[in-house]
Each structure stands twice: as structure tokens, then as C-alpha cells.
PDB file of C-alpha atoms in Angstrom:
ATOM      1  CA  MET A   1      17.608   2.415-210.036  1.00 46.00           C
ATOM      2  CA  ALA A   2      14.536   4.432-209.213  1.00 48.00           C
ATOM      3  CA  LEU A   3      12.780   3.257-206.083  1.00 45.00           C
ATOM      4  CA  SER A   4       9.040   2.923-205.899  1.00 49.00           C
ATOM      5  CA  TRP A   5       8.656   6.139-203.893  1.00 45.00           C
ATOM      6  CA  ALA A   6      10.655   7.967-206.558  1.00 42.00           C
ATOM      7  CA  LEU A   7       8.087   7.122-209.179  1.00 44.00           C
ATOM      8  CA  ALA A   8       6.443  10.344-208.077  1.00 40.00           C
ATOM      9  CA  VAL A   9       8.958  12.908-206.889  1.00 41.00           C
ATOM     10  CA  LEU A  10      10.102  14.943-209.840  1.00 34.00           C
ATOM     11  CA  SER A  11       8.593  18.400-209.716  1.00 34.00           C
ATOM     12  CA  LEU A  12       9.657  21.760-208.382  1.00 31.00           C
ATOM     13  CA  LEU A  13       6.524  23.353-209.834  1.00 34.00           C
ATOM     14  CA  PRO A  14       3.310  24.186-207.934  1.00 39.00           C
ATOM     15  CA  LEU A  15       0.335  21.905-208.202  1.00 40.00           C
ATOM     16  CA  LEU A  16      -2.331  22.447-210.788  1.00 39.00           C
ATOM     17  CA  GLU A  17      -5.248  24.639-209.870  1.00 40.00           C
ATOM     18  CA  ALA A  18      -8.565  22.931-209.327  1.00 38.00           C
ATOM     19  CA  GLN A  19     -10.610  22.796-212.525  1.00 48.00           C
ATOM     20  CA  SER A  20     -13.761  21.051-211.258  1.00 56.00           C
ATOM     21  CA  PRO A  21     -15.198  19.714-207.989  1.00 56.00           C
ATOM     22  CA  GLU A  22     -13.486  16.379-208.683  1.00 60.00           C
ATOM     23  CA  CYS A  23     -10.169  18.203-209.083  1.00 73.00           C
ATOM     24  CA  ALA A  24     -10.490  20.159-205.843  1.00 64.00           C
ATOM     25  CA  ASN A  25      -8.492  17.565-203.897  1.00 63.00           C
ATOM     26  CA  LEU A  26      -5.505  17.888-206.227  1.00 72.00           C
ATOM     27  CA  THR A  27      -3.783  20.472-204.081  1.00 77.00           C
ATOM     28  CA  ALA A  28      -0.990  19.849-201.623  1.00 81.00           C
ATOM     29  CA  ALA A  29      -1.668  20.948-198.054  1.00 89.00           C
ATOM     30  CA  PRO A  30       0.937  21.639-195.373  1.00 94.00           C
ATOM     31  CA  ILE A  31       2.231  18.432-193.810  1.00 96.00           C
ATOM     32  CA  THR A  32       1.501  18.076-190.093  1.00 97.00           C
ATOM     33  CA  ASN A  33       2.321  15.376-187.553  1.00 97.00           C
ATOM     34  CA  ALA A  34      -1.161  13.995-188.172  1.00 97.00           C
ATOM     35  CA  THR A  35      -0.311  13.728-191.885  1.00 97.00           C
ATOM     36  CA  LEU A  36       2.873  11.858-191.061  1.00 97.00           C
ATOM     37  CA  ASP A  37       0.946   9.556-188.727  1.00 97.00           C
ATOM     38  CA  GLN A  38      -1.317   8.678-191.653  1.00 97.00           C
ATOM     39  CA  LEU A  39       1.662   7.958-193.919  1.00 97.00           C
ATOM     40  CA  SER A  40       3.489   5.771-191.414  1.00 97.00           C
ATOM     41  CA  GLY A  41       3.443   2.065-192.202  1.00 97.00           C
ATOM     42  CA  LYS A  42       3.203  -0.233-195.197  1.00 96.00           C
ATOM     43  CA  TRP A  43       2.071   0.863-198.657  1.00 97.00           C
ATOM     44  CA  PHE A  44       1.655  -0.783-202.047  1.00 95.00           C
ATOM     45  CA  TYR A  45       2.397   0.752-205.418  1.00 96.00           C
ATOM     46  CA  ILE A  46      -0.744   0.350-207.533  1.00 96.00           C
ATOM     47  CA  ALA A  47      -0.373   2.442-210.674  1.00 97.00           C
ATOM     48  CA  SER A  48       1.261   5.474-212.248  1.00 97.00           C
ATOM     49  CA  ALA A  49       1.390   7.583-215.375  1.00 96.00           C
ATOM     50  CA  PHE A  50       4.626   9.368-216.282  1.00 93.00           C
ATOM     51  CA  ARG A  51       5.727  11.512-219.181  1.00 93.00           C
ATOM     52  CA  TYR A  52       9.162  12.300-217.780  1.00 85.00           C
ATOM     53  CA  PRO A  53      11.296   9.883-219.863  1.00 89.00           C
ATOM     54  CA  GLU A  54      13.572   8.456-217.146  1.00 85.00           C
ATOM     55  CA  PHE A  55      10.728   7.753-214.757  1.00 82.00           C
ATOM     56  CA  ASN A  56       8.466   6.398-217.446  1.00 90.00           C
ATOM     57  CA  GLU A  57      11.185   3.929-218.376  1.00 90.00           C
ATOM     58  CA  SER A  58      11.820   2.958-214.749  1.00 89.00           C
ATOM     59  CA  SER A  59       8.148   2.425-214.016  1.00 91.00           C
ATOM     60  CA  ARG A  60       7.879  -0.001-216.930  1.00 93.00           C
ATOM     61  CA  THR A  61      10.444  -2.309-215.310  1.00 92.00           C
ATOM     62  CA  ILE A  62       8.611  -2.589-211.976  1.00 91.00           C
ATOM     63  CA  GLN A  63       6.201  -5.491-211.825  1.00 90.00           C
ATOM     64  CA  ALA A  64       5.178  -4.865-208.213  1.00 91.00           C
ATOM     65  CA  ALA A  65       6.426  -2.924-205.208  1.00 93.00           C
ATOM     66  CA  PHE A  66       5.644  -2.281-201.584  1.00 93.00           C
ATOM     67  CA  PHE A  67       7.434  -0.211-199.013  1.00 96.00           C
ATOM     68  CA  TYR A  68       7.454   0.964-195.412  1.00 97.00           C
ATOM     69  CA  PHE A  69       7.466   4.579-194.274  1.00 98.00           C
ATOM     70  CA  ASP A  70       9.170   5.073-190.887  1.00 98.00           C
ATOM     71  CA  ILE A  71       8.802   8.665-189.690  1.00 98.00           C
ATOM     72  CA  ASN A  72      11.395  10.746-187.857  1.00 98.00           C
ATOM     73  CA  TYR A  73       9.288  13.650-186.625  1.00 97.00           C
ATOM     74  CA  THR A  74      12.156  15.545-185.055  1.00 96.00           C
ATOM     75  CA  GLU A  75      14.350  15.655-188.168  1.00 97.00           C
ATOM     76  CA  ASP A  76      11.462  15.733-190.677  1.00 97.00           C
ATOM     77  CA  LYS A  77      12.735  12.659-192.484  1.00 97.00           C
ATOM     78  CA  ILE A  78      11.122   9.425-193.650  1.00 98.00           C
ATOM     79  CA  LEU A  79      13.036   6.176-193.847  1.00 98.00           C
ATOM     80  CA  VAL A  80      11.774   4.298-196.910  1.00 97.00           C
ATOM     81  CA  ARG A  81      12.307   0.547-197.041  1.00 96.00           C
ATOM     82  CA  ASP A  82      11.520  -0.685-200.540  1.00 94.00           C
ATOM     83  CA  TYR A  83      10.781  -4.125-201.935  1.00 91.00           C
ATOM     84  CA  LEU A  84      10.344  -4.360-205.686  1.00 91.00           C
ATOM     85  CA  THR A  85       9.797  -7.186-208.147  1.00 89.00           C
ATOM     86  CA  ILE A  86      11.761  -6.520-211.327  1.00 88.00           C
ATOM     87  CA  GLY A  87      12.270  -9.218-213.934  1.00 83.00           C
ATOM     88  CA  ASN A  88      10.917 -11.835-211.491  1.00 78.00           C
ATOM     89  CA  GLN A  89      13.636 -10.907-209.001  1.00 84.00           C
ATOM     90  CA  CYS A  90      13.102  -9.248-205.644  1.00 85.00           C
ATOM     91  CA  ILE A  91      15.132  -6.123-204.958  1.00 90.00           C
ATOM     92  CA  TYR A  92      15.512  -4.437-201.587  1.00 92.00           C
ATOM     93  CA  ASN A  93      16.716  -0.904-200.971  1.00 92.00           C
ATOM     94  CA  SER A  94      16.438   1.781-198.327  1.00 94.00           C
ATOM     95  CA  SER A  95      16.654   5.556-198.529  1.00 95.00           C
ATOM     96  CA  TYR A  96      15.522   8.738-196.804  1.00 96.00           C
ATOM     97  CA  LEU A  97      12.987  11.342-197.865  1.00 96.00           C
ATOM     98  CA  ASN A  98      13.076  14.912-196.613  1.00 96.00           C
ATOM     99  CA  VAL A  99       9.761  16.407-195.517  1.00 97.00           C
ATOM    100  CA  GLN A 100       8.955  20.006-196.479  1.00 94.00           C
ATOM    101  CA  ARG A 101       6.032  20.677-194.192  1.00 96.00           C
ATOM    102  CA  GLU A 102       5.010  24.127-195.452  1.00 93.00           C
ATOM    103  CA  ASN A 103       4.499  23.260-199.123  1.00 90.00           C
ATOM    104  CA  GLY A 104       3.394  19.661-198.618  1.00 91.00           C
ATOM    105  CA  SER A 105       6.254  18.039-200.493  1.00 91.00           C
ATOM    106  CA  LEU A 106       8.762  15.207-200.121  1.00 92.00           C
ATOM    107  CA  SER A 107      12.225  15.279-201.626  1.00 90.00           C
ATOM    108  CA  LYS A 108      15.220  13.054-202.312  1.00 88.00           C
ATOM    109  CA  HIS A 109      18.532  13.572-204.082  1.00 81.00           C
ATOM    110  CA  GLU A 110      18.421  11.473-207.215  1.00 74.00           C
ATOM    111  CA  PHE A 111      19.553  11.728-210.822  1.00 67.00           C
ATOM    112  CA  GLY A 112      22.037  14.405-209.815  1.00 75.00           C
ATOM    113  CA  LYS A 113      19.654  16.806-208.135  1.00 75.00           C
ATOM    114  CA  GLU A 114      17.081  17.173-205.383  1.00 80.00           C
ATOM    115  CA  GLN A 115      13.780  15.829-206.670  1.00 79.00           C
ATOM    116  CA  PHE A 116      10.511  17.094-205.173  1.00 81.00           C
ATOM    117  CA  GLY A 117       7.047  15.588-205.161  1.00 85.00           C
ATOM    118  CA  TYR A 118       3.759  16.821-203.743  1.00 89.00           C
ATOM    119  CA  LEU A 119       1.628  14.744-201.428  1.00 95.00           C
ATOM    120  CA  LEU A 120      -2.047  14.450-202.348  1.00 94.00           C
ATOM    121  CA  LEU A 121      -4.403  12.980-199.767  1.00 92.00           C
ATOM    122  CA  THR A 122      -8.018  12.080-200.471  1.00 87.00           C
ATOM    123  CA  LYS A 123     -10.872  11.499-198.066  1.00 88.00           C
ATOM    124  CA  ASP A 124      -9.829   7.855-197.989  1.00 94.00           C
ATOM    125  CA  PRO A 125      -6.997   7.500-195.414  1.00 95.00           C
ATOM    126  CA  THR A 126      -5.926   4.187-196.956  1.00 97.00           C
ATOM    127  CA  THR A 127      -4.655   5.810-200.170  1.00 97.00           C
ATOM    128  CA  PHE A 128      -2.395   8.629-201.259  1.00 96.00           C
ATOM    129  CA  MET A 129      -1.002  10.040-204.488  1.00 95.00           C
ATOM    130  CA  LEU A 130       2.152  11.900-205.421  1.00 93.00           C
ATOM    131  CA  ALA A 131       2.042  14.485-208.189  1.00 89.00           C
ATOM    132  CA  PHE A 132       4.831  16.092-210.179  1.00 82.00           C
ATOM    133  CA  PHE A 133       5.255  18.489-213.112  1.00 79.00           C
ATOM    134  CA  PRO A 134       1.485  19.144-213.064  1.00 77.00           C
ATOM    135  CA  LYS A 135       1.769  22.168-215.370  1.00 78.00           C
ATOM    136  CA  ASP A 136       4.435  20.732-217.644  1.00 86.00           C
ATOM    137  CA  GLU A 137       2.524  18.867-220.329  1.00 91.00           C
ATOM    138  CA  GLN A 138       5.582  16.946-221.502  1.00 93.00           C
ATOM    139  CA  ASN A 139       6.787  15.793-218.056  1.00 89.00           C
ATOM    140  CA  MET A 140       3.729  15.619-215.812  1.00 90.00           C
ATOM    141  CA  GLY A 141       2.856  12.502-213.887  1.00 90.00           C
ATOM    142  CA  LEU A 142       0.988  10.947-210.987  1.00 94.00           C
ATOM    143  CA  SER A 143       1.411   7.785-208.939  1.00 95.00           C
ATOM    144  CA  PHE A 144      -1.037   5.991-206.685  1.00 97.00           C
ATOM    145  CA  TYR A 145      -0.600   3.937-203.505  1.00 97.00           C
ATOM    146  CA  THR A 146      -2.906   2.007-201.163  1.00 97.00           C
ATOM    147  CA  ASP A 147      -2.469   0.055-197.940  1.00 96.00           C
ATOM    148  CA  LYS A 148      -3.577  -3.191-199.633  1.00 94.00           C
ATOM    149  CA  PRO A 149      -2.136  -5.027-202.680  1.00 92.00           C
ATOM    150  CA  GLN A 150      -5.341  -4.388-204.624  1.00 92.00           C
ATOM    151  CA  ALA A 151      -7.268  -1.138-204.921  1.00 95.00           C
ATOM    152  CA  THR A 152     -11.043  -1.054-204.759  1.00 96.00           C
ATOM    153  CA  GLN A 153     -13.136   0.164-207.678  1.00 96.00           C
ATOM    154  CA  GLU A 154     -13.869   3.399-205.837  1.00 96.00           C
ATOM    155  CA  GLN A 155     -10.179   3.981-205.119  1.00 96.00           C
ATOM    156  CA  MET A 156      -9.297   3.406-208.768  1.00 96.00           C
ATOM    157  CA  ARG A 157     -12.081   5.765-209.810  1.00 95.00           C
ATOM    158  CA  GLU A 158     -10.515   8.546-207.733  1.00 94.00           C
ATOM    159  CA  PHE A 159      -7.114   7.893-209.290  1.00 95.00           C
ATOM    160  CA  HIS A 160      -8.562   7.920-212.795  1.00 96.00           C
ATOM    161  CA  GLU A 161     -10.334  11.212-212.064  1.00 93.00           C
ATOM    162  CA  ALA A 162      -7.062  12.692-210.847  1.00 94.00           C
ATOM    163  CA  ILE A 163      -5.313  11.561-214.030  1.00 95.00           C
ATOM    164  CA  MET A 164      -7.976  13.270-216.127  1.00 93.00           C
ATOM    165  CA  CYS A 165      -7.784  16.435-214.002  1.00 90.00           C
ATOM    166  CA  MET A 166      -4.072  16.666-214.723  1.00 89.00           C
ATOM    167  CA  GLY A 167      -4.767  16.502-218.439  1.00 91.00           C
ATOM    168  CA  MET A 168      -3.491  12.971-218.936  1.00 94.00           C
ATOM    169  CA  GLN A 169      -5.230   9.942-220.427  1.00 94.00           C
ATOM    170  CA  LYS A 170      -6.111   6.584-218.906  1.00 95.00           C
ATOM    171  CA  SER A 171      -4.183   4.936-221.723  1.00 96.00           C
ATOM    172  CA  GLU A 172      -0.972   6.344-220.208  1.00 96.00           C
ATOM    173  CA  ILE A 173      -1.425   4.468-216.919  1.00 97.00           C
ATOM    174  CA  LEU A 174       0.859   1.579-216.020  1.00 95.00           C
ATOM    175  CA  TYR A 175      -0.474  -0.872-213.431  1.00 95.00           C
ATOM    176  CA  SER A 176       1.356  -3.187-211.066  1.00 93.00           C
ATOM    177  CA  ASP A 177       1.098  -6.892-211.852  1.00 86.00           C
ATOM    178  CA  GLU A 178      -1.169  -8.479-209.247  1.00 71.00           C
ATOM    179  CA  LYS A 179       0.234 -11.932-210.030  1.00 65.00           C
ATOM    180  CA  GLN A 180       3.659 -10.784-208.862  1.00 60.00           C
ATOM    181  CA  TRP A 181       2.608  -9.868-205.336  1.00 56.00           C
ATOM    182  CA  VAL A 182       4.529 -11.824-202.761  1.00 46.00           C
ATOM    183  CA  LEU A 183       3.939 -10.741-199.168  1.00 45.00           C
ATOM    184  CA  TRP A 184       7.357 -11.658-197.819  1.00 46.00           C
ATOM    185  CA  PHE A 185       6.768 -10.529-194.265  1.00 43.00           C
ATOM    186  CA  SER A 186       3.798 -10.126-191.967  1.00 39.00           C
ATOM    187  CA  ALA A 187       5.866  -7.644-189.932  1.00 41.00           C
ATOM    188  CA  PRO A 188       9.000  -5.632-190.734  1.00 43.00           C
ATOM    189  CA  PRO A 189      12.132  -7.761-190.310  1.00 39.00           C
ATOM    190  CA  LYS A 190      15.620  -6.647-189.338  1.00 43.00           C
ATOM    191  CA  TRP A 191      16.612  -4.842-192.516  1.00 39.00           C
ATOM    192  CA  PRO A 192      20.031  -5.013-194.182  1.00 42.00           C
ATOM    193  CA  GLN A 193      22.001  -1.780-194.389  1.00 42.00           C
ATOM    194  CA  ALA A 194      22.559  -1.708-198.137  1.00 40.00           C
ATOM    195  CA  GLN A 195      20.813  -2.687-201.337  1.00 44.00           C
ATOM    196  CA  ASP A 196      20.560  -6.428-201.561  1.00 43.00           C
ATOM    197  CA  TYR A 197      18.988  -9.175-203.607  1.00 40.00           C
ATOM    198  CA  HIS A 198      17.016 -11.826-201.751  1.00 43.00           C
ATOM    199  CA  PRO A 199      16.235 -14.779-204.050  1.00 40.00           C
ATOM    200  CA  ASP A 200      14.592 -16.737-201.246  1.00 39.00           C
ATOM    201  CA  PHE A 201      11.960 -14.038-200.746  1.00 41.00           C
ATOM    202  CA  CYS A 202      10.472 -14.252-204.238  1.00 44.00           C
ATOM    203  CA  CYS A 203       8.111 -16.542-206.006  1.00 38.00           C
ATOM    204  CA  ASN A 204       8.282 -16.870-209.790  1.00 36.00           C
TER     205      ASN A 204
END
């Protein structure tokens, strides 16, 4: 099962070149400790658009998702602790991302190979995007995350502009279901070591 982070880590290709002032931010910069500081913590999956078939299919099953990024600066790894609502059931999983500082990408071994995604930060430190296959018209995609369950109008505007800059259409976007949000914890609990299903943590 694809985790929420993996909804955006598919590409080994470079990012698209800026085509307008609005597209200028769609370039991955080297990842520094300050970047990792900004990523650390809790994030919510808001929306995505995918043309890569497997990830498009996976994204359609996810009603809502949030996750925690715990940074290991020494080993350049990120522990991802995922909570997803799929079919009105809550699914937990954990995994590690590898950080490639020089080219601004994150990677994880999935679907039989190492999958890479490129981190896109905007001026708003409470959001980030992950881009993949930006120059592959048939497989390109973009996903969007914020630190709150709901994005503001301005945050959504930036995501929509990024979608258009990549050459995709708003009609391709899939949004999380706001009605499905259940904030199970106000602080990270003691996490299980393997994928688990927690029926008591969900509301139908």
C-alpha cells in the first residue's frame, strides 16, 4: 500500500524549468538542516494530481491522511509515521525516507525500486509540495501538504498555480475528504513497530 508520503516520490528526472514568475518556485533547492527543521513535525495531506497509474489509483483510495516527520540529521533519514483513512478504516504505518541534500530530493524503496521525489518549498513555511516526473507528460504529478487539516484559499491558489505550471489541469486534482479528519492524538503517542489497524482511533 502506498503511504501518504509516497503519493509524491516517483521521479528520477529533473524539475521543470520555470516558465513564468508564478512557476519560479517550482525548482528544488539543496536541502539544509534549516530545511529539515521546517519539515519536522506533523503534516496533513491536502490534495494531489497523478498521471502515473499506480499512484493515481492509490491516491483515489485515501480519504484523508496525516503524518509525522522525525528527522535524523546525522544519517540523513526521515522517520515517517503515517495515519490514513481508507474505506472508513484507520491504517497506521511507518517507514524511512532517505534525504539527498544536494539535489533536494527524498527517496524510498517501493514498487521494486528506489523512488525519488523533489521537495518544493514556497514562501509559506506551513506548506510544502512534492513533484515527480515533471517533464513526462504521461506520468507527471504533484502533491500538496499543510500543517493544518484545511488549506487556506491562498495556499490552494499556490497549489493550483503549480499544477498549471506543470502542464496539468485542475480537473485532475484529487482532494482529501474533510469530513474524514479525525485528530486521534494531540501529541505523538508510543508508536507500534509494524503496520497495524486501530479501529478505536477512527470515527465513521
